[in-house]
Coordinates of C-alpha atoms and ligand atoms in Angstrom, one line a residue:
M1 CA -134.1 -71.7 17.1
P2 CA -134.1 -68.1 18.4
K3 CA -131.2 -65.9 17.1
C4 CA -129.3 -62.9 18.5
I5 CA -126.7 -60.7 16.8
I6 CA -123.3 -60.4 18.3
D7 CA -120.8 -58.1 16.6
G8 CA -122.9 -58.2 13.5
K9 CA -123.1 -62.0 13.3
E10 CA -126.5 -63.7 13.5
L11 CA -126.1 -66.5 16.0
E12 CA -128.5 -69.2 17.1
F13 CA -128.9 -70.0 20.8
K14 CA -130.8 -72.4 23.1
P15 CA -133.3 -70.7 25.3
G16 CA -131.7 -70.0 28.7
E17 CA -128.2 -69.6 27.4
M18 CA -126.3 -66.5 28.5
V19 CA -124.7 -64.2 26.0
I20 CA -121.2 -65.3 27.0
Q21 CA -122.1 -68.9 26.2
V22 CA -123.3 -68.0 22.8
A23 CA -120.2 -66.0 22.2
D24 CA -117.9 -68.8 23.4
R25 CA -119.5 -71.3 21.1
N26 CA -119.1 -69.0 18.1
G27 CA -115.5 -67.9 18.8
V28 CA -116.4 -64.3 19.9
E29 CA -113.9 -63.4 22.6
I30 CA -115.4 -61.8 25.7
P31 CA -112.9 -61.4 28.6
R32 CA -114.0 -62.8 32.0
F33 CA -112.6 -63.5 35.5
C34 CA -115.4 -64.7 37.7
Y35 CA -117.3 -66.7 35.0
H36 CA -116.4 -70.4 34.7
P37 CA -118.7 -72.8 32.8
A38 CA -118.5 -75.3 35.7
L39 CA -119.5 -72.8 38.4
T40 CA -122.6 -70.7 39.3
V41 CA -122.8 -67.3 37.8
V42 CA -122.0 -64.5 40.2
A43 CA -121.3 -61.6 37.9
Q44 CA -118.8 -60.1 40.3
C45 CA -115.8 -59.0 38.3
R46 CA -117.7 -56.9 35.6
M47 CA -115.0 -57.7 33.1
C48 CA -117.4 -59.3 30.6
A49 CA -119.0 -56.0 29.8
V50 CA -121.1 -55.8 26.6
E51 CA -123.3 -53.2 25.1
V52 CA -126.8 -54.2 24.2
E53 CA -129.0 -52.1 21.9
K54 CA -132.1 -50.6 23.6
M55 CA -130.5 -51.2 27.0
P56 CA -129.1 -47.9 28.4
K57 CA -126.4 -49.4 30.7
I58 CA -123.5 -51.8 30.0
Q59 CA -124.4 -55.4 30.8
T60 CA -122.5 -58.4 32.0
A61 CA -122.5 -61.1 29.3
C62 CA -122.1 -63.9 31.9
S63 CA -125.4 -63.1 33.6
L64 CA -127.4 -61.8 30.6
P65 CA -129.8 -64.4 29.0
A66 CA -129.7 -64.2 25.2
T67 CA -133.1 -63.2 23.7
D68 CA -134.5 -63.4 20.2
G69 CA -133.4 -60.4 18.2
M70 CA -131.0 -59.1 20.8
I71 CA -128.2 -57.0 19.3
V72 CA -124.9 -57.2 21.3
H73 CA -121.7 -55.3 20.8
T74 CA -118.5 -56.6 22.4
K75 CA -116.0 -54.2 21.0
S76 CA -117.7 -50.8 21.0
A77 CA -116.0 -47.7 22.5
K78 CA -118.4 -47.9 25.4
V79 CA -117.4 -51.5 26.1
K80 CA -113.7 -50.7 25.7
A81 CA -114.0 -47.9 28.2
A82 CA -115.8 -50.2 30.7
Q83 CA -113.2 -52.9 30.3
S84 CA -110.3 -50.5 30.8
S85 CA -112.0 -49.1 34.0
V86 CA -112.6 -52.6 35.4
M87 CA -108.9 -53.4 34.8
E88 CA -107.8 -50.2 36.5
F89 CA -110.0 -51.1 39.5
L90 CA -108.9 -54.7 39.7
L91 CA -105.2 -53.6 39.6
I92 CA -105.3 -50.9 42.3
N93 CA -103.9 -53.2 44.9
H94 CA -102.0 -55.5 42.7
P95 CA -98.2 -55.6 43.5
L96 CA -97.3 -55.8 39.7
D97 CA -94.8 -58.6 40.6
C98 CA -95.2 -60.5 37.4
P99 CA -91.4 -61.0 37.1
I100 CA -91.4 -63.3 40.2
C101 CA -94.9 -64.7 39.8
D102 CA -95.4 -68.3 38.7
E103 CA -98.6 -67.5 36.9
A104 CA -96.7 -65.1 34.5
G105 CA -97.1 -66.2 30.9
E106 CA -100.4 -68.0 31.5
C107 CA -102.1 -65.4 33.7
T108 CA -105.5 -64.1 32.7
L109 CA -104.9 -60.9 34.6
Q110 CA -101.7 -60.2 32.8
D111 CA -103.1 -61.0 29.4
Y112 CA -106.2 -58.8 29.9
S113 CA -104.1 -56.0 31.3
F114 CA -102.2 -56.0 28.1
A115 CA -105.3 -56.4 25.9
Y116 CA -107.9 -54.4 27.7
G117 CA -106.1 -52.3 30.3
S118 CA -104.6 -48.9 30.4
P119 CA -100.8 -48.5 30.5
D120 CA -101.1 -46.0 33.3
S121 CA -102.4 -46.1 36.8
R122 CA -103.8 -43.2 38.7
Y123 CA -103.6 -45.0 42.0
E124 CA -101.4 -43.2 44.5
E125 CA -102.7 -44.6 47.8
H126 CA -101.0 -47.4 49.8
R127 CA -101.6 -50.9 48.4
R128 CA -102.8 -53.4 50.8
T129 CA -100.3 -56.1 51.5
Y130 CA -100.4 -59.6 53.0
I131 CA -97.7 -62.2 53.5
D132 CA -97.7 -65.4 51.4
L133 CA -99.3 -68.3 53.2
D134 CA -99.4 -72.1 52.7
M135 CA -102.9 -73.4 52.5
G136 CA -101.8 -77.0 53.1
P137 CA -99.1 -78.9 51.1
V138 CA -100.5 -78.2 47.7
I139 CA -101.5 -74.5 47.4
K140 CA -99.6 -71.3 48.3
K141 CA -101.7 -68.2 48.7
N142 CA -100.6 -64.7 47.7
M143 CA -103.5 -62.4 48.6
N144 CA -101.8 -59.3 47.1
R145 CA -102.7 -60.6 43.7
C146 CA -106.3 -61.6 44.4
I147 CA -109.1 -59.9 42.5
H148 CA -111.9 -61.5 44.6
C149 CA -113.5 -63.3 41.7
T150 CA -114.5 -66.1 44.2
R151 CA -113.9 -68.9 41.6
C152 CA -111.9 -70.7 44.3
I153 CA -114.7 -70.5 46.9
R154 CA -117.3 -71.7 44.4
F155 CA -115.1 -74.6 43.2
C156 CA -114.8 -75.8 46.8
D157 CA -118.6 -75.5 47.4
E158 CA -119.9 -76.7 44.1
V159 CA -117.4 -79.1 42.5
G160 CA -115.5 -80.4 45.5
G161 CA -118.5 -80.6 47.7
F162 CA -116.3 -79.4 50.6
R163 CA -116.8 -76.0 52.1
E164 CA -113.2 -75.1 52.7
M165 CA -112.8 -71.6 51.4
V166 CA -114.5 -68.3 52.4
A167 CA -114.3 -64.6 51.8
L168 CA -113.7 -62.7 55.1
K169 CA -114.5 -59.0 55.7
R170 CA -115.8 -56.6 53.0
G171 CA -114.7 -54.1 50.4
N172 CA -111.0 -53.3 50.2
H173 CA -110.4 -55.5 53.3
T174 CA -111.9 -58.6 51.7
E175 CA -109.6 -61.6 52.2
I176 CA -110.0 -65.0 50.6
T177 CA -109.0 -67.8 53.0
T178 CA -109.7 -71.3 54.2
V179 CA -112.2 -71.8 57.0
D180 CA -110.5 -70.8 60.3
G181 CA -107.2 -70.7 58.3
K182 CA -107.0 -74.5 58.3
P183 CA -105.0 -76.3 55.6
L184 CA -107.0 -77.5 52.6
E185 CA -108.0 -81.2 53.1
T186 CA -109.5 -81.8 49.6
E187 CA -107.7 -84.3 47.3
Y188 CA -108.5 -81.8 44.4
A189 CA -106.7 -78.7 45.7
G190 CA -104.5 -78.3 42.6
N191 CA -107.5 -77.3 40.6
L192 CA -107.6 -74.1 42.6
A193 CA -104.4 -73.1 41.0
D194 CA -105.8 -73.8 37.6
I195 CA -109.1 -71.9 38.0
C196 CA -107.6 -68.9 39.8
P197 CA -107.2 -66.4 37.0
T198 CA -104.3 -64.6 38.8
G199 CA -101.2 -65.7 40.7
S200 CA -103.0 -65.7 44.0
L201 CA -103.2 -69.4 44.3
T202 CA -100.2 -71.3 42.9
L203 CA -98.8 -74.8 43.3
V204 CA -96.3 -75.2 46.1
D205 CA -94.6 -78.0 44.1
F206 CA -94.2 -75.9 40.9
R207 CA -93.3 -72.7 42.6
F208 CA -90.1 -71.0 41.2
K209 CA -89.1 -74.1 39.3
K210 CA -89.7 -73.1 35.7
R211 CA -91.1 -70.2 33.7
S212 CA -94.3 -71.4 31.9
W213 CA -93.1 -70.3 28.5
F214 CA -90.2 -72.7 28.5
L215 CA -92.5 -75.7 28.9
K216 CA -93.2 -78.0 26.0
K217 CA -96.6 -79.8 26.1
A218 CA -97.8 -83.3 25.2
N219 CA -101.4 -84.5 25.3
S220 CA -101.6 -87.4 27.6
V221 CA -103.8 -89.5 29.9
C222 CA -103.2 -89.7 33.6
Q223 CA -101.9 -93.0 34.7
G224 CA -102.9 -92.5 38.3
C225 CA -106.1 -94.6 38.3
A226 CA -108.7 -96.2 36.1
Q227 CA -110.5 -92.9 35.5
G228 CA -108.1 -91.9 32.6
C229 CA -108.3 -88.2 33.1
N230 CA -107.0 -86.2 30.2
I231 CA -103.9 -84.2 30.9
E232 CA -101.0 -82.3 29.4
V233 CA -97.5 -83.3 30.4
H234 CA -95.3 -80.2 30.6
Q235 CA -91.6 -80.7 30.3
D236 CA -88.4 -78.8 29.6
N237 CA -84.9 -80.3 29.0
N238 CA -86.3 -83.8 29.3
T239 CA -87.6 -83.1 32.9
V240 CA -91.3 -83.3 33.6
Y241 CA -92.4 -80.3 35.6
R242 CA -96.2 -80.8 35.9
H243 CA -99.4 -82.3 34.8
V244 CA -102.3 -80.0 34.0
P245 CA -105.9 -81.1 33.2
R246 CA -107.2 -81.2 29.6
E247 CA -110.9 -80.7 29.3
N248 CA -112.9 -83.8 28.5
Q249 CA -116.6 -83.5 29.3
D250 CA -117.1 -87.3 29.2
I251 CA -114.3 -88.2 31.6
N252 CA -112.8 -85.5 33.8
K253 CA -114.5 -82.3 32.8
W254 CA -111.9 -79.6 33.6
W255 CA -110.3 -81.3 36.7
I256 CA -107.7 -83.8 37.9
C257 CA -107.0 -85.0 41.5
D258 CA -103.9 -84.2 43.3
E259 CA -102.6 -87.7 43.2
G260 CA -102.7 -87.7 39.4
R261 CA -101.4 -84.1 39.2
F262 CA -98.2 -85.1 41.1
S263 CA -97.9 -88.6 39.8
F264 CA -95.1 -87.6 37.4
Q265 CA -92.5 -87.3 40.1
F266 CA -91.1 -90.9 39.7
V267 CA -90.2 -90.2 36.0
N268 CA -87.1 -88.1 36.8
A269 CA -86.6 -89.4 40.3
E270 CA -83.0 -90.1 41.3
T271 CA -84.1 -93.4 42.8
R272 CA -85.4 -94.7 39.5
V273 CA -83.3 -97.6 38.0
T274 CA -82.3 -96.4 34.5
E275 CA -79.4 -98.7 33.7
P276 CA -79.6 -102.5 33.4
V277 CA -78.6 -104.3 36.6
V278 CA -77.8 -107.9 37.4
R279 CA -77.2 -109.8 40.6
G280 CA -73.5 -110.7 40.4
E281 CA -70.9 -112.4 42.6
G282 CA -71.7 -112.2 46.3
K283 CA -75.3 -111.5 45.5
K284 CA -74.5 -107.9 44.9
I285 CA -76.5 -106.0 42.3
E286 CA -74.2 -104.5 39.6
I287 CA -74.7 -102.2 36.6
S288 CA -74.5 -104.1 33.4
D289 CA -74.7 -103.4 29.6
W290 CA -77.9 -104.2 27.8
P291 CA -76.8 -107.3 25.8
S292 CA -75.2 -109.0 28.9
A293 CA -78.2 -108.1 31.1
V294 CA -80.7 -109.5 28.6
A295 CA -78.5 -112.7 28.1
E296 CA -78.5 -113.1 31.9
A297 CA -82.3 -112.6 32.1
K298 CA -82.8 -115.2 29.3
S299 CA -80.5 -117.8 30.9
K300 CA -82.1 -117.4 34.3
T301 CA -85.7 -117.6 33.1
K302 CA -86.3 -121.4 33.2
G303 CA -88.6 -124.1 34.4
K304 CA -92.1 -123.3 35.3
A305 CA -92.3 -119.5 34.9
L306 CA -94.6 -116.8 36.2
V307 CA -95.1 -113.7 34.0
L308 CA -96.7 -110.8 35.7
V309 CA -97.9 -108.0 33.4
G310 CA -98.5 -104.6 35.1
N311 CA -101.9 -103.2 34.3
D312 CA -100.1 -99.9 34.2
L313 CA -98.8 -100.8 30.7
S314 CA -100.3 -99.8 27.4
N315 CA -102.5 -102.1 25.3
E316 CA -99.7 -102.2 22.7
E317 CA -97.1 -103.3 25.3
I318 CA -99.5 -105.9 26.8
R319 CA -100.1 -107.4 23.3
A320 CA -96.3 -107.4 22.6
I321 CA -95.7 -109.2 26.0
Q322 CA -98.4 -111.8 25.2
A323 CA -96.9 -112.5 21.8
F324 CA -93.4 -112.7 23.3
T325 CA -94.4 -115.0 26.1
A326 CA -96.3 -117.4 23.9
D327 CA -93.2 -117.6 21.6
K328 CA -90.3 -117.5 24.1
I329 CA -91.5 -118.5 27.6
K330 CA -93.6 -121.5 26.7
G331 CA -95.8 -122.9 29.4
A332 CA -95.6 -119.8 31.5
D333 CA -98.6 -118.6 33.6
V334 CA -99.4 -115.0 32.5
F335 CA -101.4 -112.7 34.8
H336 CA -101.9 -109.0 35.1
Y337 CA -101.4 -107.2 38.4
G338 CA -101.5 -103.6 39.7
T339 CA -103.3 -102.5 42.8
P340 CA -103.2 -104.6 45.9
G341 CA -106.6 -106.1 46.5
I342 CA -107.9 -105.4 43.0
T343 CA -107.5 -108.5 40.8
K344 CA -110.4 -107.9 38.4
A345 CA -112.1 -105.1 36.7
S346 CA -115.3 -105.4 38.8
D347 CA -113.2 -104.7 41.9
D348 CA -112.5 -101.2 40.6
K349 CA -115.0 -98.8 42.2
A350 CA -115.4 -95.0 42.5
E351 CA -113.3 -93.8 45.4
D352 CA -115.1 -90.5 45.7
K353 CA -117.9 -88.6 44.0
I354 CA -115.7 -86.7 41.7
L355 CA -113.1 -88.7 39.8
R356 CA -110.8 -91.1 41.7
R357 CA -111.1 -94.8 41.2
T358 CA -109.8 -97.6 43.5
S359 CA -107.7 -99.1 40.8
K360 CA -104.5 -97.1 41.0
T361 CA -103.3 -98.1 37.6
S362 CA -104.6 -96.8 34.2
N363 CA -105.2 -100.0 32.2
L364 CA -106.8 -102.6 34.5
H365 CA -109.8 -102.7 32.2
G366 CA -107.6 -102.8 29.0
A367 CA -105.6 -105.8 30.4
E368 CA -108.8 -107.7 31.0
K369 CA -110.1 -106.9 27.6
L370 CA -106.9 -108.4 26.2
G371 CA -107.7 -111.7 28.0
L372 CA -105.4 -111.5 31.0
K373 CA -106.6 -112.6 34.4
G374 CA -105.5 -110.9 37.6
W375 CA -102.9 -112.6 39.8
D376 CA -104.2 -113.7 43.2
G377 CA -100.8 -114.1 44.7
S378 CA -100.8 -117.9 44.7
G379 CA -98.7 -120.6 43.0
K380 CA -95.2 -121.9 43.1
Y381 CA -92.7 -121.2 40.2
E382 CA -89.1 -121.7 39.3
S383 CA -88.6 -118.3 37.7
A384 CA -90.6 -115.1 37.1
I385 CA -90.6 -112.0 34.8
V386 CA -92.4 -108.9 36.1
F387 CA -93.3 -106.1 33.7
R388 CA -94.0 -102.8 35.3
G389 CA -94.9 -99.3 33.9
G390 CA -94.2 -97.3 37.1
R391 CA -97.6 -97.3 38.8
A392 CA -98.3 -101.0 39.5
A393 CA -97.4 -102.2 43.0
E394 CA -93.7 -102.8 43.5
L395 CA -93.7 -106.6 44.1
T396 CA -91.1 -107.1 46.8
D397 CA -92.1 -110.4 48.3
L398 CA -92.2 -112.6 45.2
R399 CA -89.6 -114.9 46.7
K400 CA -92.3 -116.8 48.6
N401 CA -93.7 -117.9 45.2
V402 CA -90.5 -118.1 43.1
S403 CA -87.6 -120.5 43.9
G404 CA -85.3 -119.2 41.2
A405 CA -84.5 -115.9 39.4
I406 CA -86.9 -112.9 39.2
V407 CA -86.4 -110.6 36.3
G408 CA -87.9 -107.1 36.3
V409 CA -88.6 -105.4 33.0
G410 CA -89.8 -101.8 33.1
V411 CA -89.8 -99.0 35.7
F412 CA -88.4 -99.9 39.2
N413 CA -87.0 -97.9 42.1
Q414 CA -83.8 -98.5 44.0
P415 CA -85.5 -99.9 47.1
A416 CA -87.0 -102.7 45.0
I417 CA -83.7 -103.7 43.5
D418 CA -83.0 -106.3 46.2
S419 CA -86.2 -108.2 45.2
Y420 CA -84.9 -108.9 41.7
D421 CA -82.0 -110.7 40.0
V422 CA -82.0 -108.7 36.8
I423 CA -83.7 -105.4 36.1
L424 CA -84.0 -104.2 32.5
P425 CA -85.1 -100.6 32.7
G426 CA -88.2 -99.6 30.7
L427 CA -90.2 -96.6 29.8
T428 CA -92.7 -94.5 31.8
Y429 CA -95.9 -93.1 30.3
A430 CA -94.0 -89.9 29.6
E431 CA -91.4 -91.6 27.4
K432 CA -93.7 -93.5 25.1
S433 CA -97.0 -93.3 23.3
G434 CA -99.8 -95.9 23.6
T435 CA -103.4 -96.5 24.5
V436 CA -105.2 -97.4 27.7
V437 CA -108.8 -98.3 28.5
N438 CA -110.6 -96.5 31.4
W439 CA -113.3 -97.9 33.6
Q440 CA -116.0 -96.7 31.2
G441 CA -114.4 -98.8 28.4
K442 CA -113.1 -95.7 26.6
E443 CA -109.8 -96.3 24.8
Q444 CA -107.6 -93.2 24.9
K445 CA -104.2 -92.4 23.5
F446 CA -101.3 -90.8 25.4
N447 CA -98.3 -89.3 23.7
K448 CA -94.6 -89.3 24.3
A449 CA -93.5 -86.2 26.1
I450 CA -89.7 -86.8 26.7
E451 CA -86.9 -89.0 25.5
P452 CA -86.1 -92.1 27.5
V453 CA -84.2 -91.3 30.7
G454 CA -80.8 -92.9 31.1
Q455 CA -80.6 -96.3 29.3
S456 CA -84.3 -97.1 29.6
R457 CA -85.7 -98.9 26.6
A458 CA -89.1 -100.0 25.2
V459 CA -90.3 -103.6 25.8
A460 CA -90.0 -104.1 22.0
D461 CA -86.3 -103.4 22.2
V462 CA -85.9 -105.8 25.1
F463 CA -87.6 -108.6 23.1
A464 CA -85.5 -107.8 20.0
L465 CA -82.3 -108.4 22.2
W466 CA -83.8 -111.5 23.8
S467 CA -84.3 -113.3 20.4
Ligands
SF4_1 S1 -107.7 -66.4 45.1 FE1 -107.8 -66.5 42.8 S2 -109.7 -67.6 42.4 FE2 -109.8 -67.0 44.6 S3 -110.9 -65.1 44.6 FE3 -108.7 -64.5 44.5 S4 -108.3 -64.3 42.3 FE4 -110.3 -65.4 42.5
SF4_2 S1 -108.8 -89.3 39.1 FE1 -107.3 -90.9 38.6 S2 -106.9 -90.5 36.4 FE2 -107.9 -88.7 37.2 S3 -106.2 -87.3 37.8 FE3 -106.7 -88.5 39.6 S4 -105.4 -90.3 39.6 FE4 -105.3 -89.4 37.5
FES3 S1 -117.2 -62.7 34.0 FE1 -119.1 -61.7 34.0 S2 -119.0 -60.4 35.7 FE2 -117.2 -61.6 35.9

């Protein structure tokens, strides 16, 4: 393999690799704004300046192919002067509004300003100003902070396959915008906030809600469909504030879709049932205590029973439910359910060319692997237990199949209360750990991010009370 020398270290590279790629693989930090490994190289920002022996001028590491014997310096005085000049140039129009910017604390521009910039500015002219604009429901644009790196434009063109963003005008007047100012239509708009290295594109949903440094992070897997995109769940004070993608080159690369990004909202929703409820006198649903509610569920589950297991539950929960049912609900018919119209793994298809799947639950493939068959909506029963993790369809018309009581165990919302006789509140993906299997057959672990909300309990605790 050919070798080059970066900062005195002899490093191997594959022919065709750029200096920035060799540096990244070997832990040598080279600052960058416009370069992103998923996007074409444009070498626009000039921040990745390096000095190369026998080359008279500073080079851009993102667009410079490594060659055998090349000697590169990333921290020489000449490089530092170039980096400082680039920072000064990029900041001439910047409003320096970090205290009110949602990107603060995780902003590349802010970090590099501190690490590579100069504490002073010589700029005395008027700064250009724009008003903040919504680019559809997901992204808010603040052009004052933009450094024209064009990552957002290239993401739309190259990853999304939708040409929705453009750069208008030239030079100091350059403005990044959507085509004809239309709202973004892509289902992947949230990624623009992730790849924008400044606070120019931020999430409408997250705006002004929480400073990023207060957020605690748990590695998780999106529960929004059978793709199983890797995410971090960010929370503070037991409230989930956002999902951000975690890189996994085999599954989701650097991205997630908007549905998955905002699929946390039911966790802390006011409409979520987080206390045990039973249907009392006069058919009214009333709040109960756990032992009484479980006793009520147990006494009402009789005769020929239907057990529906949400394929939004983890493998561990499904196994526990199978063992519980075999032991305590003898003779019951046990099926999985989740997305209307998708009753088996082979029904799950790609919904677009990027990530989304037609199964809107995370563990359809795991449930089948564990031997469950999908429910086709048929059959007559005397009672039913429905287990739900929060993403499976809310079954509100079970009474046509079930003559007696219907018990819900898991995550339910208030509008669904009327369809059940007892609800035993369970945990969402954010309140527990477990594994799920995606459409490729990959088993992945998600981790608990917050404590159970209200009186919600794990299925294992429900079964312990049932015994
Ligand atoms: S909006 Fe962000 S990603 Fe787009 S060009 Fe400006 S700084 Fe770069
Ligand atoms: S594609 Fe599916 S798993 Fe990935 S983020 Fe979207 S909903 Fe979640
Ligand atoms: S990262 Fe190389 S020029 Fe922008």
